[in-house]
Short mmCIF file of C-alpha atoms and ligand atoms in Angstrom, two decimals:
data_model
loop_
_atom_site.label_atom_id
_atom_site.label_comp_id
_atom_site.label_asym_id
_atom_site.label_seq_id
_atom_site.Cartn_x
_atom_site.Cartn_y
_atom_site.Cartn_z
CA UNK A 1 79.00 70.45 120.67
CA UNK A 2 79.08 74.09 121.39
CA UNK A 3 82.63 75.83 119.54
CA UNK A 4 82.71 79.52 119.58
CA UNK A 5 84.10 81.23 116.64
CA UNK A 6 85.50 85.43 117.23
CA UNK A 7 85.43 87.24 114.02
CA UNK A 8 82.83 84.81 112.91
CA UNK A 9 81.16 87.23 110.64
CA UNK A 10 84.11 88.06 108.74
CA UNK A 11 85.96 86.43 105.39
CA UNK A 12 87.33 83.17 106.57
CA UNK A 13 85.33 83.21 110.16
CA UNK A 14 81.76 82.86 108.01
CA UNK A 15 83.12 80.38 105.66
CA UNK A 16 84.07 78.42 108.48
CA UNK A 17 81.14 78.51 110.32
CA UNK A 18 79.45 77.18 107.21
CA UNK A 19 81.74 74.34 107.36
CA UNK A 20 81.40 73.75 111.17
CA UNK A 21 77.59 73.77 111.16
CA UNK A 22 77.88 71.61 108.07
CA UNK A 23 79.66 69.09 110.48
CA UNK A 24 76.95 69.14 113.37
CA UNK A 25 78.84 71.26 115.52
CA UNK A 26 76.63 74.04 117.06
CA UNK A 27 78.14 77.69 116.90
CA UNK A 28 78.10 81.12 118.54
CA UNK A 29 79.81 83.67 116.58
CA UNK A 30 80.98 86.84 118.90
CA UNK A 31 82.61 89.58 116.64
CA UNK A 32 82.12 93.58 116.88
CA UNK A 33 81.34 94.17 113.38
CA UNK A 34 84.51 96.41 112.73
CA UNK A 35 85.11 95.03 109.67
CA UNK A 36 81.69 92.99 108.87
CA UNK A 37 77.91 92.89 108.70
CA UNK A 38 75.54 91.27 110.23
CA UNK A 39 74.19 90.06 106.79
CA UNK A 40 77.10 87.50 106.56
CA UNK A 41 74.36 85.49 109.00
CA UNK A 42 71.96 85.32 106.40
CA UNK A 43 74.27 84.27 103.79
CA UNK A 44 75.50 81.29 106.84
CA UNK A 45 71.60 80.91 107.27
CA UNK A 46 71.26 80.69 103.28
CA UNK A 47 73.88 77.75 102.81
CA UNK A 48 73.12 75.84 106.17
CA UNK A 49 69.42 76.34 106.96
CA UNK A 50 70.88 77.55 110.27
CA UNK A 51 71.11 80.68 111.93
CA UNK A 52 74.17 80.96 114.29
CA UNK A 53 73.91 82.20 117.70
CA UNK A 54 75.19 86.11 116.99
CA UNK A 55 76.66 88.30 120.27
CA UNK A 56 78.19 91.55 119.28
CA UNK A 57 81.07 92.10 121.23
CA UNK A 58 84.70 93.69 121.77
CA UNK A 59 87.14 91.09 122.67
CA UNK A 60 89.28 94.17 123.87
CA UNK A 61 86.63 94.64 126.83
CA UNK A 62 87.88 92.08 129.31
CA UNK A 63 84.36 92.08 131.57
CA UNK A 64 82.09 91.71 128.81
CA UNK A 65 83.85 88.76 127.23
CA UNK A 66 83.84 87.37 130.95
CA UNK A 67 80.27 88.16 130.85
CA UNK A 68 79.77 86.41 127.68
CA UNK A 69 81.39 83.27 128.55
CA UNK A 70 79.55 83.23 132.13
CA UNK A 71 76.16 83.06 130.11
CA UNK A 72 77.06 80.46 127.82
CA UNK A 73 77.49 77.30 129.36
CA UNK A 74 79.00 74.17 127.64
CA UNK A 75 81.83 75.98 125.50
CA UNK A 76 83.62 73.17 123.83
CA UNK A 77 86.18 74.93 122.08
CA UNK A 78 86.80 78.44 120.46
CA UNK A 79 88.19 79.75 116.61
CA UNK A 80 90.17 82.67 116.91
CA UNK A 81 89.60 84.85 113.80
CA UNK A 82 89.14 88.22 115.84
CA UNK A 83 91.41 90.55 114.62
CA UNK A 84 92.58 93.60 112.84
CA UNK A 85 93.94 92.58 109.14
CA UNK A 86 94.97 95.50 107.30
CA UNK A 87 98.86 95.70 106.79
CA UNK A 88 99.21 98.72 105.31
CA UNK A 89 96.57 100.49 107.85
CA UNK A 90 98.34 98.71 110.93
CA UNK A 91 102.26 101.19 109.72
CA UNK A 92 99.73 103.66 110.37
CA UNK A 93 97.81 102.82 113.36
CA UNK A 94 99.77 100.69 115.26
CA UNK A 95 98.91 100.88 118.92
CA UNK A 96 95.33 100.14 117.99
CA UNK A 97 97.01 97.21 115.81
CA UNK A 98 98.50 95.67 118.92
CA UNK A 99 95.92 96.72 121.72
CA UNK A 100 93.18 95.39 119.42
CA UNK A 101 95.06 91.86 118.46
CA UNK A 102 96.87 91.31 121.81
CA UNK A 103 94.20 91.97 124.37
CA UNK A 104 91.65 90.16 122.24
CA UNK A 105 93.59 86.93 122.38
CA UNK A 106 94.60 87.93 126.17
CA UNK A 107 91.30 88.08 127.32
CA UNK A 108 89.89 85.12 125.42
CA UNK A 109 93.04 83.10 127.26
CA UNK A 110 91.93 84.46 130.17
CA UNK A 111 88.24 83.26 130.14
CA UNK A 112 89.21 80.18 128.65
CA UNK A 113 90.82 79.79 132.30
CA UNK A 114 88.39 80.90 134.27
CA UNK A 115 85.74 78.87 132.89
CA UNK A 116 87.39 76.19 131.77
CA UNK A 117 87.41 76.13 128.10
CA UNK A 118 90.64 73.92 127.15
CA UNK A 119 91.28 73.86 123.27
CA UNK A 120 91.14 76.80 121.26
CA UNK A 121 92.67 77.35 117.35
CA UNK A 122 94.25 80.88 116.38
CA UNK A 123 94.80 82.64 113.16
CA UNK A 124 98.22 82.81 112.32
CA UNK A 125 100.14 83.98 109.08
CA UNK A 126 102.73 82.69 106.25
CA UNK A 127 103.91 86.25 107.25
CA UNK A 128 105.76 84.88 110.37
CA UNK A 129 108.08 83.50 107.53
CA UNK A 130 108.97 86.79 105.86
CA UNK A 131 111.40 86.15 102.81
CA UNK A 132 112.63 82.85 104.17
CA UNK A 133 116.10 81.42 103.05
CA UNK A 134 114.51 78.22 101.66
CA UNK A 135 111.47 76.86 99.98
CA UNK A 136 108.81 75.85 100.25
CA UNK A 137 108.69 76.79 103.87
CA UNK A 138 107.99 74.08 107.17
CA UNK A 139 106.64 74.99 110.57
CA UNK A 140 110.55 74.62 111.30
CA UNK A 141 111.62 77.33 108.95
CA UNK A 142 112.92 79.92 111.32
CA UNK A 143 110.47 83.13 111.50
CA UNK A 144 111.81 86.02 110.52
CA UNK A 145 110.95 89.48 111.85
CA UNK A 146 107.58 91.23 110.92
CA UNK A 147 108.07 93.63 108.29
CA UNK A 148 104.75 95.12 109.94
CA UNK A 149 102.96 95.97 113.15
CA UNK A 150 100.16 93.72 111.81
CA UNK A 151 102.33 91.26 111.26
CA UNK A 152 104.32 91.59 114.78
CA UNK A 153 101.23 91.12 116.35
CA UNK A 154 101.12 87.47 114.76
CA UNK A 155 104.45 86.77 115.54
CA UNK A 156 103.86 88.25 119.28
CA UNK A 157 100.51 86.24 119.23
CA UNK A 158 101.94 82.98 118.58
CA UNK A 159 104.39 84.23 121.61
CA UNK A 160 101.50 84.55 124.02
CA UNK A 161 100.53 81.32 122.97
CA UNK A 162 103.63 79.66 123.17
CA UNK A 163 104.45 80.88 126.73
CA UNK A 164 100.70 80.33 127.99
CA UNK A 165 100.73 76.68 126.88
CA UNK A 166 103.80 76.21 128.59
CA UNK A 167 101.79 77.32 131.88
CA UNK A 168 98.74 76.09 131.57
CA UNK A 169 99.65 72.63 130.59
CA UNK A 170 95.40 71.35 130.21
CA UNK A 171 95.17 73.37 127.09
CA UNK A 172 94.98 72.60 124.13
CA UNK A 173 96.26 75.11 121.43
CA UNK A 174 96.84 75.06 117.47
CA UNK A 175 97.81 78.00 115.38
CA UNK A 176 97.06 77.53 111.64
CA UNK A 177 99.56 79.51 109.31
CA UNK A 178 97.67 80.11 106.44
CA UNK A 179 99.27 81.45 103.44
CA UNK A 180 97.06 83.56 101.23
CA UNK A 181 93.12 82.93 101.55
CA UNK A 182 91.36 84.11 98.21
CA UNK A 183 88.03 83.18 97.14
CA UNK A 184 84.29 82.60 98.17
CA UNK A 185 81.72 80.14 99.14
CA UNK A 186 80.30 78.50 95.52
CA UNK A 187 76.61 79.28 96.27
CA UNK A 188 78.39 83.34 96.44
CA UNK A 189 76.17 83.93 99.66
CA UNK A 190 79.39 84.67 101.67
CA UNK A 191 82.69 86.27 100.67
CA UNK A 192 85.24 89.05 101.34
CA UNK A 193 83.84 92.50 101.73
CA UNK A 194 87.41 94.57 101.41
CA UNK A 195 87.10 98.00 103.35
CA UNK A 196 87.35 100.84 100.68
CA UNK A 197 90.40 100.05 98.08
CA UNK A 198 91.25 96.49 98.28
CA UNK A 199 95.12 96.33 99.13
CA UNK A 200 94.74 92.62 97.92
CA UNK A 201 95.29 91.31 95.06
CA UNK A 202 92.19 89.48 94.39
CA UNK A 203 89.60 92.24 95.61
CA UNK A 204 91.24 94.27 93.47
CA UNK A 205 91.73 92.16 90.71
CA UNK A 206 87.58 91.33 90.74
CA UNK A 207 86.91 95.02 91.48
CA UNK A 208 89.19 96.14 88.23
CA UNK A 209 86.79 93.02 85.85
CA UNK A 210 84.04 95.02 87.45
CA UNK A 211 85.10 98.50 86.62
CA UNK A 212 84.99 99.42 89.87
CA UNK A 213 88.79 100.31 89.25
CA UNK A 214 90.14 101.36 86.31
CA UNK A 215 93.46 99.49 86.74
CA UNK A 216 95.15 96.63 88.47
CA UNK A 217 99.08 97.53 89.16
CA UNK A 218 101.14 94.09 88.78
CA UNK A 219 103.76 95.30 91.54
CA UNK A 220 107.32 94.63 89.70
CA UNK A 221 108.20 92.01 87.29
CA UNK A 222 112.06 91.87 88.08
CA UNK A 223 111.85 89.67 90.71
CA UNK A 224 113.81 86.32 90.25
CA UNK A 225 111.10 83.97 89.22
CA UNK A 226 109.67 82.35 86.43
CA UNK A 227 108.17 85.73 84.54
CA UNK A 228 109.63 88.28 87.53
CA UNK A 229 106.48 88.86 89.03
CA UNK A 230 105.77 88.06 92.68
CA UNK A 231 105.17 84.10 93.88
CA UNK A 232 102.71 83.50 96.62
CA UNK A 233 100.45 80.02 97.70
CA UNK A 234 97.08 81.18 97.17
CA UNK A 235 94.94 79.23 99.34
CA UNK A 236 91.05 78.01 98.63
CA UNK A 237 88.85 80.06 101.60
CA UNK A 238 86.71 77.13 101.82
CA UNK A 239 89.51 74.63 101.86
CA UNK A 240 90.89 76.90 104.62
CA UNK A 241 87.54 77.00 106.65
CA UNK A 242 87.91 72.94 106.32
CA UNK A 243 91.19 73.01 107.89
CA UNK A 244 89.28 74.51 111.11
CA UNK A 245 87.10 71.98 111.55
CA UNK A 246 89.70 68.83 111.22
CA UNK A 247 91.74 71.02 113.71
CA UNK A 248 88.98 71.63 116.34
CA UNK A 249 87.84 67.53 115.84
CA UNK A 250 92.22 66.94 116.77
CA UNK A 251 91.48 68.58 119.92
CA UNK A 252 88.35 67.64 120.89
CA UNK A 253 89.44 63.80 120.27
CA UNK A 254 92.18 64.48 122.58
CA UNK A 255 94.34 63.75 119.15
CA UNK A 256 96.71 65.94 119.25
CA UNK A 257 100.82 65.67 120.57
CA UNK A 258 101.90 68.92 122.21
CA UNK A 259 99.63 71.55 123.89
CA UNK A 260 100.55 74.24 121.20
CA UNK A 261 100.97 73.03 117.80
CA UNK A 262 101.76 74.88 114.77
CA UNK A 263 100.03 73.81 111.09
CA UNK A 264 101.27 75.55 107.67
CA UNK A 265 97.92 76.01 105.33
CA UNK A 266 98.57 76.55 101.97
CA UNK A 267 98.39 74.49 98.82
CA UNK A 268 102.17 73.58 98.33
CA UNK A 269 102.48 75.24 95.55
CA UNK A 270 103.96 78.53 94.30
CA UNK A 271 101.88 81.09 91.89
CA UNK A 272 102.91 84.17 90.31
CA UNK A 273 100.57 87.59 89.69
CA UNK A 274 101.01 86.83 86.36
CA UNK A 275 99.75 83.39 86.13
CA UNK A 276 97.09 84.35 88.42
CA UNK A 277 96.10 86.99 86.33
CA UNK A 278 96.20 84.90 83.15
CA UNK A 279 94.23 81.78 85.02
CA UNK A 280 91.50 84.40 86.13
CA UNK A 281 91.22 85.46 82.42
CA UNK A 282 91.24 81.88 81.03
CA UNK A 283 88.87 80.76 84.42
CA UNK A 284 86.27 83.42 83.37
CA UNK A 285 86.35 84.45 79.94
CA UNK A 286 86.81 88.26 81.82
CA UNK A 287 89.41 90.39 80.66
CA UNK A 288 91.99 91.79 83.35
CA UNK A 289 93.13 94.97 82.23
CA UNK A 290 96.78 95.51 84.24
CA UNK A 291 99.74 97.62 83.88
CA UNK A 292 103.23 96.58 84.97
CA UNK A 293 104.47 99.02 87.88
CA UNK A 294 107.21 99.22 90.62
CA UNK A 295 107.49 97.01 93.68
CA UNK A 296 105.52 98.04 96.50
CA UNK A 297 107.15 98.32 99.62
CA UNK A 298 107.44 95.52 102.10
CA UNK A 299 106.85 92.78 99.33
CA UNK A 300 108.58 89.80 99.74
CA UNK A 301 109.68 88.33 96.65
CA UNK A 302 108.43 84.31 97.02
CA UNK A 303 106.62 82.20 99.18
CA UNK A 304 104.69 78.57 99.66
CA UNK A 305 104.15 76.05 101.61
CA UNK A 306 105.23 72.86 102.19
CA UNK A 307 102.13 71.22 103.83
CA UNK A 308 102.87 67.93 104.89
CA UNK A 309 102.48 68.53 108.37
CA UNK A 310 98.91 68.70 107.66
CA UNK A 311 98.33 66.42 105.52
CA UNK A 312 99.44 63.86 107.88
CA UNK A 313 98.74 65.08 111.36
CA UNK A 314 95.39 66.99 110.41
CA UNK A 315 94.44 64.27 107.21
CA UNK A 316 93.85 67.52 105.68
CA UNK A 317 94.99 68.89 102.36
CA UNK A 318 93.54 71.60 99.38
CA UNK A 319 91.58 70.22 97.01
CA UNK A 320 89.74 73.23 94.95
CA UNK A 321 91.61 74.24 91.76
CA UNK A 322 92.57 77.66 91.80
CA UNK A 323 90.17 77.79 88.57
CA UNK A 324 87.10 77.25 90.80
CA UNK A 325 88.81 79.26 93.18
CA UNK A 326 88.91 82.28 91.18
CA UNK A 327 85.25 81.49 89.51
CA UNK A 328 83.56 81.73 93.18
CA UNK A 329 85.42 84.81 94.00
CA UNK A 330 84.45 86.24 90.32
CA UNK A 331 80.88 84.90 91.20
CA UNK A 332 80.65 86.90 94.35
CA UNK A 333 82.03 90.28 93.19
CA UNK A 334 79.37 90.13 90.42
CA UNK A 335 76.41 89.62 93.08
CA UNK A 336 78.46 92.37 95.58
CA UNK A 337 77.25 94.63 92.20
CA UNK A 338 73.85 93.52 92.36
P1 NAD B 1 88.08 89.83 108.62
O1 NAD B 1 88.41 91.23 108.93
O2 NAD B 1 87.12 89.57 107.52
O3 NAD B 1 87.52 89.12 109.94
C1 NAD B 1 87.95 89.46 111.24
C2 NAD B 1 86.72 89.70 112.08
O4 NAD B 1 87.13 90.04 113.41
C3 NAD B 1 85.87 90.86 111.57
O5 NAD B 1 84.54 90.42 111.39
C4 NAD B 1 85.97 91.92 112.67
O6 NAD B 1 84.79 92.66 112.78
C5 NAD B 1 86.28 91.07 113.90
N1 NAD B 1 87.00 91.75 114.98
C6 NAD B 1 88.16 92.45 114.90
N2 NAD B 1 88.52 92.91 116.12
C7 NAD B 1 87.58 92.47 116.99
C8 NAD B 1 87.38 92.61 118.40
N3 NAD B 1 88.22 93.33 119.16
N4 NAD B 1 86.31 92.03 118.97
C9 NAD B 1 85.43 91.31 118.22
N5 NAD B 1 85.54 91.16 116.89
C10 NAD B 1 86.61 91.73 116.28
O7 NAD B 1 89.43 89.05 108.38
P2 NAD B 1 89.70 87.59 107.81
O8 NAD B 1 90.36 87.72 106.51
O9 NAD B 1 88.49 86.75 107.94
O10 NAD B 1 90.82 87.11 108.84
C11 NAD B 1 90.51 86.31 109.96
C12 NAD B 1 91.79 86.05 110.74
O11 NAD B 1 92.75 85.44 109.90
C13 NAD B 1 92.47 87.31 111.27
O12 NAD B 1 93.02 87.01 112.53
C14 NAD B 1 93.56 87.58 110.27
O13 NAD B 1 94.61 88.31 110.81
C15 NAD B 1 93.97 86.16 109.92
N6 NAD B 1 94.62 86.04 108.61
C16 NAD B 1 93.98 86.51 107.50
C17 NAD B 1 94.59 86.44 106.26
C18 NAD B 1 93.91 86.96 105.03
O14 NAD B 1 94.58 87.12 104.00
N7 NAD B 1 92.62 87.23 105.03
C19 NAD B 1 95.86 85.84 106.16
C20 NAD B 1 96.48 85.34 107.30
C21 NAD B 1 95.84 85.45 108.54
C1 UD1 B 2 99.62 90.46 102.60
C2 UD1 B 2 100.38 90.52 103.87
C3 UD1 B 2 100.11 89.30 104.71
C4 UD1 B 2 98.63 89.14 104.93
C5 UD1 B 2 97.93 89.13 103.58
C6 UD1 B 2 96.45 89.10 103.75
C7 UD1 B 2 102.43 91.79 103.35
C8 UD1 B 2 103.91 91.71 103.22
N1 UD1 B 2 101.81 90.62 103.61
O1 UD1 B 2 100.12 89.37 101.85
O2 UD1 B 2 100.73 89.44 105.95
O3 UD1 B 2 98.38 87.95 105.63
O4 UD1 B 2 98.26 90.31 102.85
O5 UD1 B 2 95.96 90.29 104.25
O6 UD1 B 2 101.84 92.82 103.23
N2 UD1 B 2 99.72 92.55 94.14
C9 UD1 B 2 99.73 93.23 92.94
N3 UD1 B 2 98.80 94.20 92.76
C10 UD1 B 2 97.85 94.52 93.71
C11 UD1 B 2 97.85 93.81 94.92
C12 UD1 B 2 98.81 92.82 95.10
O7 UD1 B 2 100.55 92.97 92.07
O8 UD1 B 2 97.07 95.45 93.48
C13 UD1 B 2 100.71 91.46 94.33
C14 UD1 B 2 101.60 91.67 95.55
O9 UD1 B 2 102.74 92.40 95.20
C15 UD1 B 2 101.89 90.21 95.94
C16 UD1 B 2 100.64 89.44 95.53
O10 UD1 B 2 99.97 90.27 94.58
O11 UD1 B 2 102.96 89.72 95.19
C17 UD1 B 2 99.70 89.17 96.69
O12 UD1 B 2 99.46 90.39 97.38
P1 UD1 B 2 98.38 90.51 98.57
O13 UD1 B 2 97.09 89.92 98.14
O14 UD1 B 2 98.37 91.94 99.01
O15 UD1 B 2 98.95 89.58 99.71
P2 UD1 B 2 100.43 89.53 100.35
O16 UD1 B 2 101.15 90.80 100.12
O17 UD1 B 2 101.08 88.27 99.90
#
């Protein structure tokens, strides 16, 4: 079964195509390399034994994704991972920011029309939620507005879908909210290759153990929580890449119970910098050398999910410890210095 996966060469697209060849399906990756190399193929190749079909392409350019879809035949379903990510760059840029996420999912609807193509799974974000009233938060919790252009372009995404499905009642739709994807694959032949300074906190984090940076900035500790620092549900990238494949198998089986449905993917539970800091240091035996400093704009102050939505509808729930998870991504910053 043929499942094409945009942005496959990318943090959580590779990961998941691991997981999806791991599970017999056959994939063609289609992604323009903005913000990946071709090299994550090898690492796929490295874990699998199987190179994935590779075509470089901008989703943006409406007649070359037709093109691309008219030469491959038998499309079963398609991962939506194509997209610009960087919050902080999107303030900045943000017509790019919406031409780039919008018209990429416009044009992929469109082809998935035009030659048939009926279920297809998009990348959504916990930042739909914003600082929401109550936690943790359900696929009910009302969505707040984006406190970015990135993350309108979710919100506006989940729109498109919402509106198209309503349409084009033969397809098949489910947006996955994930919360916050850290990590990399054990073996450490795939992981996240941050563009210049990591605005993350784990890319940074690794990058500061490294001495890359001299410094990681803990952004405020006078929020209300536990030690004042920041909570957030740090999700497991290869747990995350597993929720893909249950989600494609829903609507493949004809499983699931509207045309568009809408999956939280987190852990369920709430960490703070802090404790993340001190469970990398414990995790590793690695020292994390970090200074207290302000808030940084456009933080919200706590988030997590609740996830049993998935766990019931999608049998799917996290299962690596944030331990390993910090271990792999340790793992793979140390062979990024190699
Ligand atoms: P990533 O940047 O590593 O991967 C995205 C891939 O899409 C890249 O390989 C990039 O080259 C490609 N791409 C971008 N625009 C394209 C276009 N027009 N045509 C073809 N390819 C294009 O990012 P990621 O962390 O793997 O994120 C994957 C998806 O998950 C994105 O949609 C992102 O917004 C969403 N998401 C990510 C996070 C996170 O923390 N990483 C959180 C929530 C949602
Ligand atoms: C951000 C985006 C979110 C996006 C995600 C992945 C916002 C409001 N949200 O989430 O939409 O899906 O990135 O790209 O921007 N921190 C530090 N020091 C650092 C870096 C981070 O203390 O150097 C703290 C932050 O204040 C936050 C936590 O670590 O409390 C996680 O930050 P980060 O990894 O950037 O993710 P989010 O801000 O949660």
């Amino acid at each position: 079964m043929k499942i094409v996966v945009t942005g496959g060469t990318g943090f959580i697209g590779s990961h998941t195509v691991v997981e999806l060849q791991e599970a017999g399906y056959e994939v063609v990756i289609v992604d323009n390399l903005v913000n990946s190399t071709i090299e994550s193929l090898d690492g796929i190749e490295k874990i699998t034994g199987i190179r994935p079909a590779f075509e470089k392409l901008d989703l943006t350019d409406k007649e070359r994704t037709f093109d691309f879809f008219k030469s491959y035949q038998g499309i079963e379903a398609i991962i939506h991972f194509a997209a610009l990510k960087a919050v902080g760059e999107s303030v900045f840029k943000p017509l790019e920011y919406y031409s780039n996420n919008l018209n990429s999912l416009m044009n992929v609807l469109a082809a998935m029309k035009e030659f048939k193509v009926d279920s297809l799974v998009f990348s959504s974000s916990c930042t739909v939620y914003g600082q929401a009233d109550t936690l943790p938060v359900t696929e009910k919790t009302p969505r707040k507005k984006a406190e970015s252009p990135y993350g309108n372009t979710k919100a506006i995404c989940e729109d498109i879908l919402a509106d198209y499905s309503r349409a084009e009642q033969q397809l098949k739709l489910i947006a996955l909210r994930y919360f916050n994807p850290i990590g990399a694959h054990p073996t450490a032949h795939i992981g996240e290759l941050p563009n210049g300074v990591p605005n993350n906190l784990i890319p940074y984090l690794t990058q500061t153990v490294a001495g890359i940076r001299s410094q990681l900035s803990v952004y405020g500790n006078d929020y209300n929580t536990p030690d004042g620092t920041a909570i957030r549900d740090y999700i497991d990238v290869v747990d995350l890449a597993k929720a893909h494949v249950v989600a494609i198998r829903r609507l493949i089986e004809n499983k699931n119970k509207q045309n568009l449905e809408i999956f939280n993917i987190g852990t369920g539970g709430g960490v703070s910098v802090l404790q993340l800091v001190n469970t990398f240091e414990k995790a590793t035996g690695k020292k994390v050398n970090h200074q207290i400093v302000g808030r940084r704009a456009g933080d919200i102050e706590k988030v997590w999910a609740d996830t049993t939505l998935a766990n019931k509808e999608l049998g799917w729930k996290a299962e690596v410890s944030l331990e390993e998870t910090l271990r792999n991504a340790w793992r793979w910053q140390e062979k990024l210095q190699k």
